[in-house]
Tab-separated table of N, CA, C and O in Angstrom:
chain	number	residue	atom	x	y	z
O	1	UNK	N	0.861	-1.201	0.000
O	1	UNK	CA	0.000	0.000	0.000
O	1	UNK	C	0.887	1.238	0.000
O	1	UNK	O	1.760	1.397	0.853
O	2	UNK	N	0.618	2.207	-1.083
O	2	UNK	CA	1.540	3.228	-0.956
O	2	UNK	C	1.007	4.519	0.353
O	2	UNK	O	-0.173	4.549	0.705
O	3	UNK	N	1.793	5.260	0.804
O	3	UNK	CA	1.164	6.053	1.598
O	3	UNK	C	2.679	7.263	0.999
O	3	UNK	O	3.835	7.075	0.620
O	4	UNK	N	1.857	8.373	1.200
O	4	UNK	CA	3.028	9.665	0.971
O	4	UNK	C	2.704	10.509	2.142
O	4	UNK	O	1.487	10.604	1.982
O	5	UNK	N	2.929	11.084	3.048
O	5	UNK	CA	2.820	11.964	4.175
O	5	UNK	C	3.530	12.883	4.253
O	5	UNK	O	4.757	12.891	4.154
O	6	UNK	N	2.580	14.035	4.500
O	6	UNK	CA	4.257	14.989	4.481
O	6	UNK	C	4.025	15.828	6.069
O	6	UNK	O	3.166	15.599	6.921
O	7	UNK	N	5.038	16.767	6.073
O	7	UNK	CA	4.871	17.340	7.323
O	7	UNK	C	6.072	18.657	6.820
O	7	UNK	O	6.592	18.923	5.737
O	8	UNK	N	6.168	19.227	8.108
O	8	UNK	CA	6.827	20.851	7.875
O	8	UNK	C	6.135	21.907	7.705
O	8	UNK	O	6.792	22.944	7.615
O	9	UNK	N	4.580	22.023	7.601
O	9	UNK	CA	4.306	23.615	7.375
O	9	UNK	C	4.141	23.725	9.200
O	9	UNK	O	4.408	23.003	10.160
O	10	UNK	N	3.447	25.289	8.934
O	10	UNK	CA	3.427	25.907	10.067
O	10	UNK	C	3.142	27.062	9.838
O	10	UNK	O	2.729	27.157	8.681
O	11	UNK	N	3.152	28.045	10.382
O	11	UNK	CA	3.117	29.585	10.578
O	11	UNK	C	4.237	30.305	10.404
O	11	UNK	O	5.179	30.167	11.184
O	12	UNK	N	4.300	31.460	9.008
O	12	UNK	CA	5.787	31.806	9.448
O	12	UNK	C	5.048	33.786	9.303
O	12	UNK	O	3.826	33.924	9.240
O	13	UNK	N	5.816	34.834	9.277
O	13	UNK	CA	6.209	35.574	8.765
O	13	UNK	C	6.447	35.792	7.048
O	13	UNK	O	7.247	35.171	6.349
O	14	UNK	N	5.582	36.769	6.655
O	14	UNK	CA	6.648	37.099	5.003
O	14	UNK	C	7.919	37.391	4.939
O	14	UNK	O	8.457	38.220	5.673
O	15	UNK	N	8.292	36.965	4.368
O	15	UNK	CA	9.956	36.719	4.408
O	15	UNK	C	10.714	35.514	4.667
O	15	UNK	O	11.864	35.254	4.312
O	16	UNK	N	9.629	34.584	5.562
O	16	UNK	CA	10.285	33.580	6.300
O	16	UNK	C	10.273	32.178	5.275
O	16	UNK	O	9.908	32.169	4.099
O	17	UNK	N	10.648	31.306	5.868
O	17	UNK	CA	10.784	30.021	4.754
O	17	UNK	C	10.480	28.792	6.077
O	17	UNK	O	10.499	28.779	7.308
O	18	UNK	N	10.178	27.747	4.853
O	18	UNK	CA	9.906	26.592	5.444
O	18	UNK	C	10.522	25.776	4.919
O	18	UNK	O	11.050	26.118	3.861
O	19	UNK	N	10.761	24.206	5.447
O	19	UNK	CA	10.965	23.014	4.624
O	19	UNK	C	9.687	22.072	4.939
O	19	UNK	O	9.282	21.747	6.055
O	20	UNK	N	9.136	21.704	3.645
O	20	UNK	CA	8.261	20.649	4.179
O	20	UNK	C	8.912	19.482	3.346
O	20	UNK	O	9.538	19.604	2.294
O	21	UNK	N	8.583	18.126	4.158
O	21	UNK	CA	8.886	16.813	3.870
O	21	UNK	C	7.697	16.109	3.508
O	21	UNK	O	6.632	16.537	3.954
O	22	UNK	N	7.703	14.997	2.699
O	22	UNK	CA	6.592	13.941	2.260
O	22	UNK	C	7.614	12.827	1.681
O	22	UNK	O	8.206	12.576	0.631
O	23	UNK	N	7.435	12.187	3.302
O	23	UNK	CA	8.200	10.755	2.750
O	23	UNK	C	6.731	9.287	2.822
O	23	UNK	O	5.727	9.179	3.526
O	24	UNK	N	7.437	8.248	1.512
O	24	UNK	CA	6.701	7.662	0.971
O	24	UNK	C	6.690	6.470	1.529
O	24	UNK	O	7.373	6.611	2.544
O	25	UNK	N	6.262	5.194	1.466
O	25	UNK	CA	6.255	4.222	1.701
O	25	UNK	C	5.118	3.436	0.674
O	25	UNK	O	3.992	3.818	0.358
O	26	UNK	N	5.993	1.955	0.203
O	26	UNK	CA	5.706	1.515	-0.791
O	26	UNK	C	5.511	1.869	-2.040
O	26	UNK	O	4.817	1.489	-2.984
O	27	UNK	N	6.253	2.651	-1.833
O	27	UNK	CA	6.728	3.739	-3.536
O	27	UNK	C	7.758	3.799	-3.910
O	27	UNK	O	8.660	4.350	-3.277
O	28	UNK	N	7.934	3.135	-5.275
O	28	UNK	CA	9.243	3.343	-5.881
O	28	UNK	C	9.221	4.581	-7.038
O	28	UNK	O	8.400	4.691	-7.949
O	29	UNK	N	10.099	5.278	-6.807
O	29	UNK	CA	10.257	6.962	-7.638
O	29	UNK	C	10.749	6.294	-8.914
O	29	UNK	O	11.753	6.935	-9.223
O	30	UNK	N	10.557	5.341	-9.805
O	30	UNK	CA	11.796	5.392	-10.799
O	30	UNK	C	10.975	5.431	-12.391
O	30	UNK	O	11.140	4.892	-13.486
O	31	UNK	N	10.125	6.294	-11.846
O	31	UNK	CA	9.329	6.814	-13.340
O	31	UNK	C	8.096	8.018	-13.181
O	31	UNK	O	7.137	8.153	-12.420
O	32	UNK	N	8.474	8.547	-13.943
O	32	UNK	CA	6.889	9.620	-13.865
O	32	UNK	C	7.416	10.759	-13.317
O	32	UNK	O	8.441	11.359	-13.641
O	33	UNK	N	6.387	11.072	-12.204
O	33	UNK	CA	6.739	12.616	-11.802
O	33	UNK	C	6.629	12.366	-9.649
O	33	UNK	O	5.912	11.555	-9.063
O	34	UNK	N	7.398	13.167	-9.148
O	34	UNK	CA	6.212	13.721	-7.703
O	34	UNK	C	6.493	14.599	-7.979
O	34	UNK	O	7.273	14.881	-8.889
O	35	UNK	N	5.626	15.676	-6.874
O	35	UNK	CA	5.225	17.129	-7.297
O	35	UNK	C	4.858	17.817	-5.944
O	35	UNK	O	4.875	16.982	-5.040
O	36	UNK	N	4.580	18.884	-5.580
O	36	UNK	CA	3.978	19.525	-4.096
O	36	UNK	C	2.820	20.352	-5.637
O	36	UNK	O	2.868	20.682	-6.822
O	37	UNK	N	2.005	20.300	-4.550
O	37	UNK	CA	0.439	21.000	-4.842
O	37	UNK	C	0.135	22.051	-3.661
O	37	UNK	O	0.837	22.252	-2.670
O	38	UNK	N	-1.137	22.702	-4.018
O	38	UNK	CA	-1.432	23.733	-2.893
O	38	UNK	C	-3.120	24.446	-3.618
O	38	UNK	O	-3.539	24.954	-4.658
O	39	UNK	N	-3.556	24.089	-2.398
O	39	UNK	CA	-4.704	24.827	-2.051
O	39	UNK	C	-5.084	25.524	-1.421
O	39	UNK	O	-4.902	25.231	-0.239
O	40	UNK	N	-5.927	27.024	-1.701
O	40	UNK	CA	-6.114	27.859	-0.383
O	40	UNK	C	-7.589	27.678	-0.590
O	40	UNK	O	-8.008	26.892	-1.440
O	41	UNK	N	-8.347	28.359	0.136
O	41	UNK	CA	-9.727	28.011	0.802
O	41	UNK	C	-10.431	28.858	-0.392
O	41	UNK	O	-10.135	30.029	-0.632
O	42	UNK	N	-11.378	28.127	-1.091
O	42	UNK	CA	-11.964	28.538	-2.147
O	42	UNK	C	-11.275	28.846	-3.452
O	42	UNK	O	-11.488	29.679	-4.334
O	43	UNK	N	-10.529	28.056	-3.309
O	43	UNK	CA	-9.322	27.950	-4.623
O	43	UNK	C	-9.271	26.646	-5.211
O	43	UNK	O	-9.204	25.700	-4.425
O	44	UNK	N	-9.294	26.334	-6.830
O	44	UNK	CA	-8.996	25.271	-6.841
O	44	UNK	C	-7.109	24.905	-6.679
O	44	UNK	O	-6.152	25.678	-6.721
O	45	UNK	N	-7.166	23.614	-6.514
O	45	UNK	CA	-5.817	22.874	-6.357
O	45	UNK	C	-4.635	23.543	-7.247
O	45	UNK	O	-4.802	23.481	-8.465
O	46	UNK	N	-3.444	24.181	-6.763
O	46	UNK	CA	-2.573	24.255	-8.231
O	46	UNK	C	-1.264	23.687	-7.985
O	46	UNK	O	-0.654	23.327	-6.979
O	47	UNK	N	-1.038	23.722	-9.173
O	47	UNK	CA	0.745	22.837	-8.818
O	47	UNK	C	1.993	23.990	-8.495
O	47	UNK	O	2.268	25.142	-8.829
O	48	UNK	N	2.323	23.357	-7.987
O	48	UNK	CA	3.741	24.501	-7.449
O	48	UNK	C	5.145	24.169	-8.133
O	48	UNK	O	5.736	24.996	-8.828
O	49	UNK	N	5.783	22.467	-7.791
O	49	UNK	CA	6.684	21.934	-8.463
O	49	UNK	C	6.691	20.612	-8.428
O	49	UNK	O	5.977	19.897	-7.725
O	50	UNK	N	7.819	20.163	-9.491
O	50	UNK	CA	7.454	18.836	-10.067
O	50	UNK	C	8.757	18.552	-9.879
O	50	UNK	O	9.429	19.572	-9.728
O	51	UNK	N	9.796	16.825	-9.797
O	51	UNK	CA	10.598	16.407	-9.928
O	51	UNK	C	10.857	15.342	-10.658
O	51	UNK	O	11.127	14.359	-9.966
O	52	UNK	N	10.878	15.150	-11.901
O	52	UNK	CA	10.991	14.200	-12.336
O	52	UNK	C	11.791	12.738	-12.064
O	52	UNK	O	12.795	12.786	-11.353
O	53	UNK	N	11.472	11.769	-12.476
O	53	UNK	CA	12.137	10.518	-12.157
O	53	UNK	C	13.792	10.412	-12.624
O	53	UNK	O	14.550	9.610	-12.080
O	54	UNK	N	14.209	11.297	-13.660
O	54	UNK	CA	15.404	11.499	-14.258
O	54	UNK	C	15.830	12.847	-13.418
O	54	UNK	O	16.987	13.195	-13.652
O	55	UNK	N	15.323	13.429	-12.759
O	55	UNK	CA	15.916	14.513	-11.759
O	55	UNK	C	15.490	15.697	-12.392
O	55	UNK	O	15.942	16.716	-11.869
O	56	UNK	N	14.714	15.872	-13.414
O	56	UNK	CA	14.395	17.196	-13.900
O	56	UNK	C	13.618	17.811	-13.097
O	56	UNK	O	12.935	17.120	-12.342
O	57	UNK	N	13.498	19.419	-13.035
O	57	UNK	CA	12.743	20.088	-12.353
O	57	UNK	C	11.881	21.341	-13.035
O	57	UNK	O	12.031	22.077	-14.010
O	58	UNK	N	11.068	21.202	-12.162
O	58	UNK	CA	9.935	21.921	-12.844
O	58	UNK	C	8.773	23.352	-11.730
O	58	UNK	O	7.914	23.184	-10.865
O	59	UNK	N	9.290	24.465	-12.287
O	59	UNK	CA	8.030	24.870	-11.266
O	59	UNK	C	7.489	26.222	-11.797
O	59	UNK	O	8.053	27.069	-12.490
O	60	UNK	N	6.423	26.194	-11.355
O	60	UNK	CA	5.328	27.974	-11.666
O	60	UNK	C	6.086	28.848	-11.532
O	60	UNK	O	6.987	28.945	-10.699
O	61	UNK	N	5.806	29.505	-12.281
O	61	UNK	CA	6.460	31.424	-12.507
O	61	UNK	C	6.187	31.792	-10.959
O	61	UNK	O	7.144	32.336	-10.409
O	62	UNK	N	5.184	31.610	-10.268
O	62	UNK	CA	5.144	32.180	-8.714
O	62	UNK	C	5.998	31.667	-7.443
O	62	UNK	O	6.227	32.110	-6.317
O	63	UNK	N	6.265	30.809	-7.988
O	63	UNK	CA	7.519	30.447	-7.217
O	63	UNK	C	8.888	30.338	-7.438
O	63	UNK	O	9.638	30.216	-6.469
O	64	UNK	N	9.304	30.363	-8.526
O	64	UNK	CA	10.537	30.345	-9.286
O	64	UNK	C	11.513	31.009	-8.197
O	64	UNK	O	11.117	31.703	-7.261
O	65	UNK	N	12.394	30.795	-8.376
O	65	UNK	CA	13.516	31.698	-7.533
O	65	UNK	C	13.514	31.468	-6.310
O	65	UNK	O	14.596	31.570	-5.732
O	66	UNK	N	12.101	31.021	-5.393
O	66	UNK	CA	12.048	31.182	-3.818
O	66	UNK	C	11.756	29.616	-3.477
O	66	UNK	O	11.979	29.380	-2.290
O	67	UNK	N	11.342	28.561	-4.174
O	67	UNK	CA	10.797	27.321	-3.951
O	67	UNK	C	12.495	26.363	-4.234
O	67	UNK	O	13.438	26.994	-4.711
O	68	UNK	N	12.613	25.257	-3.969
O	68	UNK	CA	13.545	24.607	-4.354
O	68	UNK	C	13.063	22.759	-3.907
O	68	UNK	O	13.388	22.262	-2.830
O	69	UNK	N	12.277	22.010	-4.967
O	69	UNK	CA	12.218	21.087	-5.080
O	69	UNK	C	13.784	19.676	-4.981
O	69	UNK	O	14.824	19.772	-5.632
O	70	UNK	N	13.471	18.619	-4.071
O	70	UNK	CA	14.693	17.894	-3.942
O	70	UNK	C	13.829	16.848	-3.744
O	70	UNK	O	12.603	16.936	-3.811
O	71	UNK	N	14.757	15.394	-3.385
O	71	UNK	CA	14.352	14.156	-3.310
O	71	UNK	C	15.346	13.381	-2.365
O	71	UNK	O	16.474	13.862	-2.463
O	72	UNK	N	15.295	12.634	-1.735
O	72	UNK	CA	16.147	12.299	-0.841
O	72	UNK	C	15.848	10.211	-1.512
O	72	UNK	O	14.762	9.670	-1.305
O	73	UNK	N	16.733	9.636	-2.063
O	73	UNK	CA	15.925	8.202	-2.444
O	73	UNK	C	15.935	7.588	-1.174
O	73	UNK	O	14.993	7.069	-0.577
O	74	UNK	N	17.148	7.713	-0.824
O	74	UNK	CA	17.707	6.933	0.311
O	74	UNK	C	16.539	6.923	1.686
O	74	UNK	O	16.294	6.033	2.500
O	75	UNK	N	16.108	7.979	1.566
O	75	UNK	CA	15.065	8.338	2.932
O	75	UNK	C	13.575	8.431	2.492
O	75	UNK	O	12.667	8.952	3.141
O	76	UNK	N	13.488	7.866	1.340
O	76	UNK	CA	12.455	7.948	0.375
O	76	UNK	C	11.379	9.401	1.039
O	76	UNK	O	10.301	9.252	1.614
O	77	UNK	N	12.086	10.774	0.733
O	77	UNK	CA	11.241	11.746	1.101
O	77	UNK	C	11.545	12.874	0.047
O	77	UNK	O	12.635	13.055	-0.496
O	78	UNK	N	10.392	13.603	-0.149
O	78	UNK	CA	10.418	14.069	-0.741
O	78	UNK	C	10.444	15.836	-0.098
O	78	UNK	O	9.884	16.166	0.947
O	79	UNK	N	11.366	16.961	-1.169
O	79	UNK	CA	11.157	17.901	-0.182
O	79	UNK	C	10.557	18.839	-0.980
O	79	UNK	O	10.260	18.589	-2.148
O	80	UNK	N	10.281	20.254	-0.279
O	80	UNK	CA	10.500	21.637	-0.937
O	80	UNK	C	10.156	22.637	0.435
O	80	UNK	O	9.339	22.801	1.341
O	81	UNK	N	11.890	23.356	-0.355
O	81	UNK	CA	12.237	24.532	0.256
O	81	UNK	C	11.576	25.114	0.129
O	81	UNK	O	10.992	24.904	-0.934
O	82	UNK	N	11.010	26.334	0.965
O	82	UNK	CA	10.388	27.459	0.493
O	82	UNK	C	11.336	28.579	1.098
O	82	UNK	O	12.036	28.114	1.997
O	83	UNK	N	11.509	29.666	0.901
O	83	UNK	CA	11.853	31.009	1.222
O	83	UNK	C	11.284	32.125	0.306
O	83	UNK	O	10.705	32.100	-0.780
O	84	UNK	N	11.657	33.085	1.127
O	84	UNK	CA	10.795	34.194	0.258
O	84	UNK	C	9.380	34.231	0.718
O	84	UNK	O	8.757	34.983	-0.031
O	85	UNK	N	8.604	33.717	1.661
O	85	UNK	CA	7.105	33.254	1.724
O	85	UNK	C	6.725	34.629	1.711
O	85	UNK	O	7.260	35.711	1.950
O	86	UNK	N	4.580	33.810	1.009
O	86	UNK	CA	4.634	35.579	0.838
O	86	UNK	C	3.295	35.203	1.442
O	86	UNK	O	3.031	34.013	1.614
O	87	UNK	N	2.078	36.555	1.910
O	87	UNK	CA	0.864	35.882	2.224
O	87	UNK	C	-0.230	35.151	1.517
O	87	UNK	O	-1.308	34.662	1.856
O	88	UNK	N	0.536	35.273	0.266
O	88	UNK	CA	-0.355	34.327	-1.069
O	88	UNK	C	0.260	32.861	-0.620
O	88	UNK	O	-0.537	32.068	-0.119
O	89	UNK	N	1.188	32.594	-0.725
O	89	UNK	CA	1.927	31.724	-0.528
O	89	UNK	C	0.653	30.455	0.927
O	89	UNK	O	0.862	29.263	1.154
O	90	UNK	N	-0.442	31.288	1.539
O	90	UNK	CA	-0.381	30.673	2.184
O	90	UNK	C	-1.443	29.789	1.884
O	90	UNK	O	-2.372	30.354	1.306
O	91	UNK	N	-1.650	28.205	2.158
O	91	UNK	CA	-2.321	27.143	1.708
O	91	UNK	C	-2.117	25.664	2.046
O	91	UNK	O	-0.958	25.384	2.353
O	92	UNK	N	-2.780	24.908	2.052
O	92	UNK	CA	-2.643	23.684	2.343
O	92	UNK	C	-2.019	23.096	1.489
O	92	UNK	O	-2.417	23.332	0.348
O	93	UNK	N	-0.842	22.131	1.611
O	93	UNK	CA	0.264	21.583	0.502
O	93	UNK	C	0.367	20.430	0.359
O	93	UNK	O	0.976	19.817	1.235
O	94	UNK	N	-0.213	19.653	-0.850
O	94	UNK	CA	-0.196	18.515	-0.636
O	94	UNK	C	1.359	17.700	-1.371
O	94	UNK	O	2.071	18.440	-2.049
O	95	UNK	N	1.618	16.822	-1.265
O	95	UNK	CA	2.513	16.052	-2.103
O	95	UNK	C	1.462	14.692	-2.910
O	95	UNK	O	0.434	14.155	-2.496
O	96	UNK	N	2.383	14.436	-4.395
O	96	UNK	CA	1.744	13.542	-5.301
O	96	UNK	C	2.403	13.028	-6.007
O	96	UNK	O	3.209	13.721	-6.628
O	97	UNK	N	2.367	11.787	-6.201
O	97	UNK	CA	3.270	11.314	-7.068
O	97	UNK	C	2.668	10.061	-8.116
O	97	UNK	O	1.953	9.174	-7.649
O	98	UNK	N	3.026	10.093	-9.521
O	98	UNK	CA	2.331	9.351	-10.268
O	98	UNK	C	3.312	8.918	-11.505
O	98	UNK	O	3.775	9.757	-12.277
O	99	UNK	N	3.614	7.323	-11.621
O	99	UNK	CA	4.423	6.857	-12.521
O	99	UNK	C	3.728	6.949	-14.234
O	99	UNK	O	4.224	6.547	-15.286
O	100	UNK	N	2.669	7.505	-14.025
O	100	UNK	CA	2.460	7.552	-15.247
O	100	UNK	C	2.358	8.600	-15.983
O	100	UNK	O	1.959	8.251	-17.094
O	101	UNK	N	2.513	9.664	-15.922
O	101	UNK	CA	2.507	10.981	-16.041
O	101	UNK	C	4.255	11.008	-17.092
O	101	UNK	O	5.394	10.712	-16.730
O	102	UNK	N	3.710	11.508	-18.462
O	102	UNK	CA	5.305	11.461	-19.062
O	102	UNK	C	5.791	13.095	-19.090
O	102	UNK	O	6.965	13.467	-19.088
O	103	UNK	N	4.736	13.869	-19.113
O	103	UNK	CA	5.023	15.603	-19.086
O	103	UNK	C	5.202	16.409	-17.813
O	103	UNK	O	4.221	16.335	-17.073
O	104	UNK	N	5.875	16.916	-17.512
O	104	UNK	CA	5.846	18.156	-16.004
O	104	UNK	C	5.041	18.842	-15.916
O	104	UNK	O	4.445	18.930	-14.843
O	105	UNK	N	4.695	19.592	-16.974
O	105	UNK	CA	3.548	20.390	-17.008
O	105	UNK	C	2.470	19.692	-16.697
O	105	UNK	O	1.804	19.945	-15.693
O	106	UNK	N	2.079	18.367	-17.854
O	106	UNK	CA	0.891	18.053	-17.781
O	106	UNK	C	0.592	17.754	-16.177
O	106	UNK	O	-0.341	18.397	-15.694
O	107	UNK	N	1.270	16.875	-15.347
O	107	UNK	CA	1.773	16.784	-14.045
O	107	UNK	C	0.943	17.822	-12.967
O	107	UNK	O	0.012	17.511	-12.223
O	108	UNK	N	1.479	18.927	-13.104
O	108	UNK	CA	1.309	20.515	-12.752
O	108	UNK	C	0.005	21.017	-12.946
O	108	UNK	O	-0.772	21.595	-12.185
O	109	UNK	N	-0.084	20.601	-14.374
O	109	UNK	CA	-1.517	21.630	-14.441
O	109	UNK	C	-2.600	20.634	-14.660
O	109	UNK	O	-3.663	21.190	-14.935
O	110	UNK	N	-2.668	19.221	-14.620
O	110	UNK	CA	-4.317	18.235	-14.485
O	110	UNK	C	-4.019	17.343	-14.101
O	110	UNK	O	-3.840	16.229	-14.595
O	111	UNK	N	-3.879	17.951	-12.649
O	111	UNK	CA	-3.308	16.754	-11.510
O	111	UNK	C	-4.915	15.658	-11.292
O	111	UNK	O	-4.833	14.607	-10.657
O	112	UNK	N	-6.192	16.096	-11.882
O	112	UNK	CA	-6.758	15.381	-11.208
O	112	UNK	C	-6.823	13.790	-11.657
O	112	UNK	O	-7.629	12.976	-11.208
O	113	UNK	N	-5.915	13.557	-12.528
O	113	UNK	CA	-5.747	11.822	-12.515
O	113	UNK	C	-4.345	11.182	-11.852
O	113	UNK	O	-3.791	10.101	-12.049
O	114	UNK	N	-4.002	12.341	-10.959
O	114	UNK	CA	-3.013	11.596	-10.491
O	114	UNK	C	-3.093	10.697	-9.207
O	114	UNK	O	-3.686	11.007	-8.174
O	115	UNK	N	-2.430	9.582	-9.425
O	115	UNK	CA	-3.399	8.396	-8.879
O	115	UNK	C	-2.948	8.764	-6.652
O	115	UNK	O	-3.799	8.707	-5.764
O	116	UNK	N	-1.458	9.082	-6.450
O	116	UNK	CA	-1.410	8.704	-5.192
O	116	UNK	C	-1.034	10.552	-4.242
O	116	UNK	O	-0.087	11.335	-4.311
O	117	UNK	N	-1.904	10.553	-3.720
O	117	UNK	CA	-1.945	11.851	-2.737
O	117	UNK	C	-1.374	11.438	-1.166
O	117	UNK	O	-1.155	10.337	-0.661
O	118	UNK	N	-1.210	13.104	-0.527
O	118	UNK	CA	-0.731	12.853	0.679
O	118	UNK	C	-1.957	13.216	1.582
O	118	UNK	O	-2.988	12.958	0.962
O	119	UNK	N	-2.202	13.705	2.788
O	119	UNK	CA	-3.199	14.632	3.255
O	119	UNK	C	-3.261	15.880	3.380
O	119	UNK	O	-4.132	16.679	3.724
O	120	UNK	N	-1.747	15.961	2.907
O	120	UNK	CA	-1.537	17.365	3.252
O	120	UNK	C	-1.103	18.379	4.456
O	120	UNK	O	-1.620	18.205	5.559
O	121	UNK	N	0.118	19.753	4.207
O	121	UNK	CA	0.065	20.150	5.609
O	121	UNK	C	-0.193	21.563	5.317
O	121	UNK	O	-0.169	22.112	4.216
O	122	UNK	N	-0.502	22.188	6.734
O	122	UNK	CA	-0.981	23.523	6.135
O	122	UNK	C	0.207	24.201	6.436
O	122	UNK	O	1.062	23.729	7.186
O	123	UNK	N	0.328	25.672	5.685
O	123	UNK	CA	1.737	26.631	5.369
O	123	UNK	C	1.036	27.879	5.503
O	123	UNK	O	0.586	28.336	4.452
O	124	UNK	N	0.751	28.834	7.049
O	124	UNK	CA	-0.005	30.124	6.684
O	124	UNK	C	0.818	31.636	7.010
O	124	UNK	O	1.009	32.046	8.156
O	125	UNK	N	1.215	32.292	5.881
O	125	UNK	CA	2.454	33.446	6.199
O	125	UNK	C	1.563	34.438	6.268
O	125	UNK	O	0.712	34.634	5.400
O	126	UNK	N	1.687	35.041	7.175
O	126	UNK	CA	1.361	36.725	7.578
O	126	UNK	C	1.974	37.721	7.212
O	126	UNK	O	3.180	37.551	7.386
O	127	UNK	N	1.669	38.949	6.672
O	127	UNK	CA	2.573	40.063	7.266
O	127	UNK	C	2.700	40.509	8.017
O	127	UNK	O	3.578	41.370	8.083
């Protein structure tokens, strides 16, 4: 049974940064995509960044520069940096990962067939 969980948000300050983690179990990374997602309250779902199975990376113009997607195999977890947080920034973050997915984008932007989700943690920045 696969399970992905993540953990690390919290409350920060604008300006401030987080790391959140989503490590997997019964998941092998060695095709497709994982990704962090994010929802705020009356928003639909959007993608933030993607890591491909070959190590490519992928992420939204709104995060570019301040986000930093990684993978740990060994600890089967998955990460992303954040810095720079802003009060948009703030939302519930899920992690996802799906071996069948061959595009980043596609990945990113119509996540809704992607087969394995986390529950999610919440990330809320103030000014």
């Amino acid at each position: 049974q696969v399970q992905l969980v993540e953990s690390g948000g919290g409350s920060v300050q604008s300006g401030g940064s987080l790391r959140l983690s989503c490590t997997t179990s019964g998941y092998i990374f060695n095709d497709g995509y994982m990704g962090w997602f994010r929802q705020a309250p009356g928003q639909e779902r959007e993608g933030v960044a993607a890591i491909g199975a070959d190590g490519s990376l992928t992420y939204v113009d709104s995060v570019k520069g301040r986000f930093t997607i990684s993978r740990d195999d060994a600890k089967n977890t998955l990460y992303l940096q954040m810095t720079g947080l802003k009060p948009e920034d703030t939302a519930m973050y899920y992690c996802a990962a799906d071996a069948l997915y061959g595009d980043a984008w596609y990945f990113l932007q119509a996540p809704a067939k992607i087969i394995y989700w986390g529950r999610g943690t919440q990330v809320t920045v103030s000014s």
